[in-house]
Coordinates of C-alpha atoms in Angstrom, one line a residue:
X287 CA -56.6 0.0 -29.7
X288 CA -59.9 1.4 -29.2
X289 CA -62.8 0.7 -31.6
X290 CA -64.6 2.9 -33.9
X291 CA -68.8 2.6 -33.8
X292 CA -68.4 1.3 -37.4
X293 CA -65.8 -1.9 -36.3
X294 CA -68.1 -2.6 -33.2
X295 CA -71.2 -2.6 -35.5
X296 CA -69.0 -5.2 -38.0
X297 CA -67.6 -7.1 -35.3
X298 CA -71.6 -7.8 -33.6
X299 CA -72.7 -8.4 -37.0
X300 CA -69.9 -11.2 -37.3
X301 CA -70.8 -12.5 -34.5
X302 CA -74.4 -13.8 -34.9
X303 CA -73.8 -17.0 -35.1
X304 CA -71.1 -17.7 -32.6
X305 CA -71.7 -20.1 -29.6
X306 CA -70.3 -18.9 -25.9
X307 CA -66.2 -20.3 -25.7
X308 CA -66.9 -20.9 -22.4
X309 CA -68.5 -19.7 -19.0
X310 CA -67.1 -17.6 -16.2
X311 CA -67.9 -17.0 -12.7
X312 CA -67.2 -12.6 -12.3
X313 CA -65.9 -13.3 -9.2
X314 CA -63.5 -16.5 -10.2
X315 CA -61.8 -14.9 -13.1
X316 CA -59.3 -18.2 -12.5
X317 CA -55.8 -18.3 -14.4
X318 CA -57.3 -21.6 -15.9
X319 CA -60.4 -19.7 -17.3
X320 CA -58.7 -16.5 -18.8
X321 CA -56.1 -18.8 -20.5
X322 CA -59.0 -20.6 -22.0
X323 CA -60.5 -17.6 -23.5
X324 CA -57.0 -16.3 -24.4
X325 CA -56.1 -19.8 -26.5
X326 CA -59.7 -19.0 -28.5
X327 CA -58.9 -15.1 -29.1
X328 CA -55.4 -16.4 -30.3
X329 CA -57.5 -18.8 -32.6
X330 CA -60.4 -16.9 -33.6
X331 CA -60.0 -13.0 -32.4
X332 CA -63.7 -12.9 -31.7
X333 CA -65.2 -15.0 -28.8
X334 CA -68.2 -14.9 -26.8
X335 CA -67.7 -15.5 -22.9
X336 CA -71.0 -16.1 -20.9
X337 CA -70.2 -14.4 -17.1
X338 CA -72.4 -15.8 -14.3
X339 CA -73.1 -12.2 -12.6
X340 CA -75.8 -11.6 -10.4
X341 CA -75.8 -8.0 -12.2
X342 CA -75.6 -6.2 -14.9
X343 CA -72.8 -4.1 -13.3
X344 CA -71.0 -6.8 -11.6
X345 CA -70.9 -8.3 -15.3
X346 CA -69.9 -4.9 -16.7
X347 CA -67.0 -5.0 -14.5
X348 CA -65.7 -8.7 -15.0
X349 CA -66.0 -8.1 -18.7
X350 CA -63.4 -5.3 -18.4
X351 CA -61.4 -7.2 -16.4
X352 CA -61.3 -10.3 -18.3
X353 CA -60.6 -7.4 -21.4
X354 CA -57.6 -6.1 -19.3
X355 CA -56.2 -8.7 -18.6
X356 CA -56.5 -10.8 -22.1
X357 CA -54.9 -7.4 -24.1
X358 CA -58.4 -6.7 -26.1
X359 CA -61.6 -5.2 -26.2
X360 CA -65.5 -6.0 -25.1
X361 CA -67.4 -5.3 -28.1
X362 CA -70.4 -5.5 -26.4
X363 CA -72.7 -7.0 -23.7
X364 CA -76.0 -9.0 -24.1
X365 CA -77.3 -9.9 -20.8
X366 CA -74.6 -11.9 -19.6
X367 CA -72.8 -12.4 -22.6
X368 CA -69.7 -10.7 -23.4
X369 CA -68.5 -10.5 -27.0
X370 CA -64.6 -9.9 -26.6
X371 CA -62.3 -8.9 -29.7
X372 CA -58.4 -8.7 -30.1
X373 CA -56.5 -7.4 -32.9
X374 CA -54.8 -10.4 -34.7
X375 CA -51.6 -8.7 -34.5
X376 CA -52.1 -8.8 -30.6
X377 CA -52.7 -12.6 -30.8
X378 CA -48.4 -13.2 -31.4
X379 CA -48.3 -11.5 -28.0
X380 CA -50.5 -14.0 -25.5
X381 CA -52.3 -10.4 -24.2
X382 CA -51.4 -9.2 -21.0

Protein backbone atom coordinates (compact mmCIF):
# COMPACT_ATOMS: atom_id res chain seq x y z
CA UNK A 1 0.00 0.00 0.00
CA UNK A 2 1.40 3.18 -0.74
CA UNK A 3 0.05 6.49 0.76
CA UNK A 4 -1.65 9.25 -0.81
CA UNK A 5 -0.29 13.05 0.39
CA UNK A 6 -3.84 13.40 1.93
CA UNK A 7 -3.45 9.95 4.33
CA UNK A 8 0.20 11.08 5.21
CA UNK A 9 -1.11 14.66 6.14
CA UNK A 10 -4.08 12.72 8.46
CA UNK A 11 -1.83 10.15 9.69
CA UNK A 12 0.98 13.30 11.13
CA UNK A 13 -1.85 15.08 12.22
CA UNK A 14 -2.97 11.99 14.41
CA UNK A 15 0.07 11.74 15.62
CA UNK A 16 0.80 14.90 17.68
CA UNK A 17 0.45 13.63 20.67
CA UNK A 18 2.05 10.27 20.49
CA UNK A 19 5.19 9.41 22.71
CA UNK A 20 8.23 7.31 20.86
CA UNK A 21 7.27 3.16 21.40
CA UNK A 22 10.71 2.74 21.80
CA UNK A 23 14.34 3.49 20.66
CA UNK A 24 16.53 1.92 18.05
CA UNK A 25 20.11 1.77 17.27
CA UNK A 26 20.11 2.03 12.82
CA UNK A 27 22.68 -0.28 12.91
CA UNK A 28 21.15 -2.91 15.69
CA UNK A 29 17.78 -3.35 14.05
CA UNK A 30 17.72 -6.62 16.62
CA UNK A 31 14.90 -9.36 16.19
CA UNK A 32 14.02 -8.21 19.82
CA UNK A 33 13.56 -4.56 18.73
CA UNK A 34 11.51 -5.00 15.45
CA UNK A 35 9.15 -7.45 17.27
CA UNK A 36 8.70 -4.71 19.83
CA UNK A 37 7.63 -2.20 17.36
CA UNK A 38 5.65 -4.87 15.45
CA UNK A 39 3.48 -5.90 18.82
CA UNK A 40 2.59 -1.83 18.97
CA UNK A 41 1.70 -1.46 15.12
CA UNK A 42 -0.46 -4.67 15.79
CA UNK A 43 -1.95 -2.66 18.72
CA UNK A 44 -2.09 0.80 17.58
CA UNK A 45 -1.14 0.95 13.62
CA UNK A 46 0.55 4.18 14.22
CA UNK A 47 3.86 4.28 16.25
CA UNK A 48 6.71 6.57 16.68
CA UNK A 49 10.32 4.84 16.77
CA UNK A 50 13.15 7.23 17.82
CA UNK A 51 16.46 5.72 15.69
CA UNK A 52 19.92 6.66 17.22
CA UNK A 53 21.59 7.65 13.68
CA UNK A 54 24.52 9.64 13.47
CA UNK A 55 22.69 11.02 10.10
CA UNK A 56 19.95 12.01 8.57
CA UNK A 57 20.67 9.46 5.80
CA UNK A 58 21.81 6.66 7.93
CA UNK A 59 18.29 7.24 9.66
CA UNK A 60 16.52 7.55 6.29
CA UNK A 61 17.78 4.11 5.62
CA UNK A 62 17.01 2.28 8.96
CA UNK A 63 13.57 3.74 8.80
CA UNK A 64 12.95 1.83 5.52
CA UNK A 65 14.37 -1.05 6.69
CA UNK A 66 12.59 -1.26 9.88
CA UNK A 67 9.30 -0.37 7.25
CA UNK A 68 10.39 -3.45 5.16
CA UNK A 69 10.75 -5.53 7.36
CA UNK A 70 7.49 -4.78 9.71
CA UNK A 71 5.08 -4.90 6.26
CA UNK A 72 4.20 -0.98 6.57
CA UNK A 73 5.02 2.45 5.75
CA UNK A 74 7.24 5.55 7.20
CA UNK A 75 4.89 8.36 7.27
CA UNK A 76 7.45 10.66 7.88
CA UNK A 77 10.72 11.69 9.56
CA UNK A 78 11.41 14.35 12.26
CA UNK A 79 14.94 14.43 13.09
CA UNK A 80 15.36 11.12 14.41
CA UNK A 81 11.96 10.24 14.79
CA UNK A 82 10.27 7.87 12.54
CA UNK A 83 6.48 7.86 12.47
CA UNK A 84 5.69 4.28 11.02
CA UNK A 85 1.99 3.21 9.81
CA UNK A 86 0.41 -0.22 8.88
CA UNK A 87 -2.84 -0.89 7.46
CA UNK A 88 -5.00 -2.70 10.22
CA UNK A 89 -5.77 -5.28 7.89
CA UNK A 90 -1.96 -5.99 7.73
CA UNK A 91 -1.84 -6.21 11.52
CA UNK A 92 -3.71 -10.15 11.28
CA UNK A 93 -0.50 -10.83 9.26
CA UNK A 94 2.56 -10.09 11.99
CA UNK A 95 4.22 -8.00 8.69
CA UNK A 96 7.03 -9.42 7.03
Amino acid sequence: MTLTGKQRRDLFARSHPLKPVTTLADDELTPQGVQHVRDALARHELVKVRLTAASGRECDLAAAELARQLGGEVVKRTGRVVLLYRCPADNDHGGA
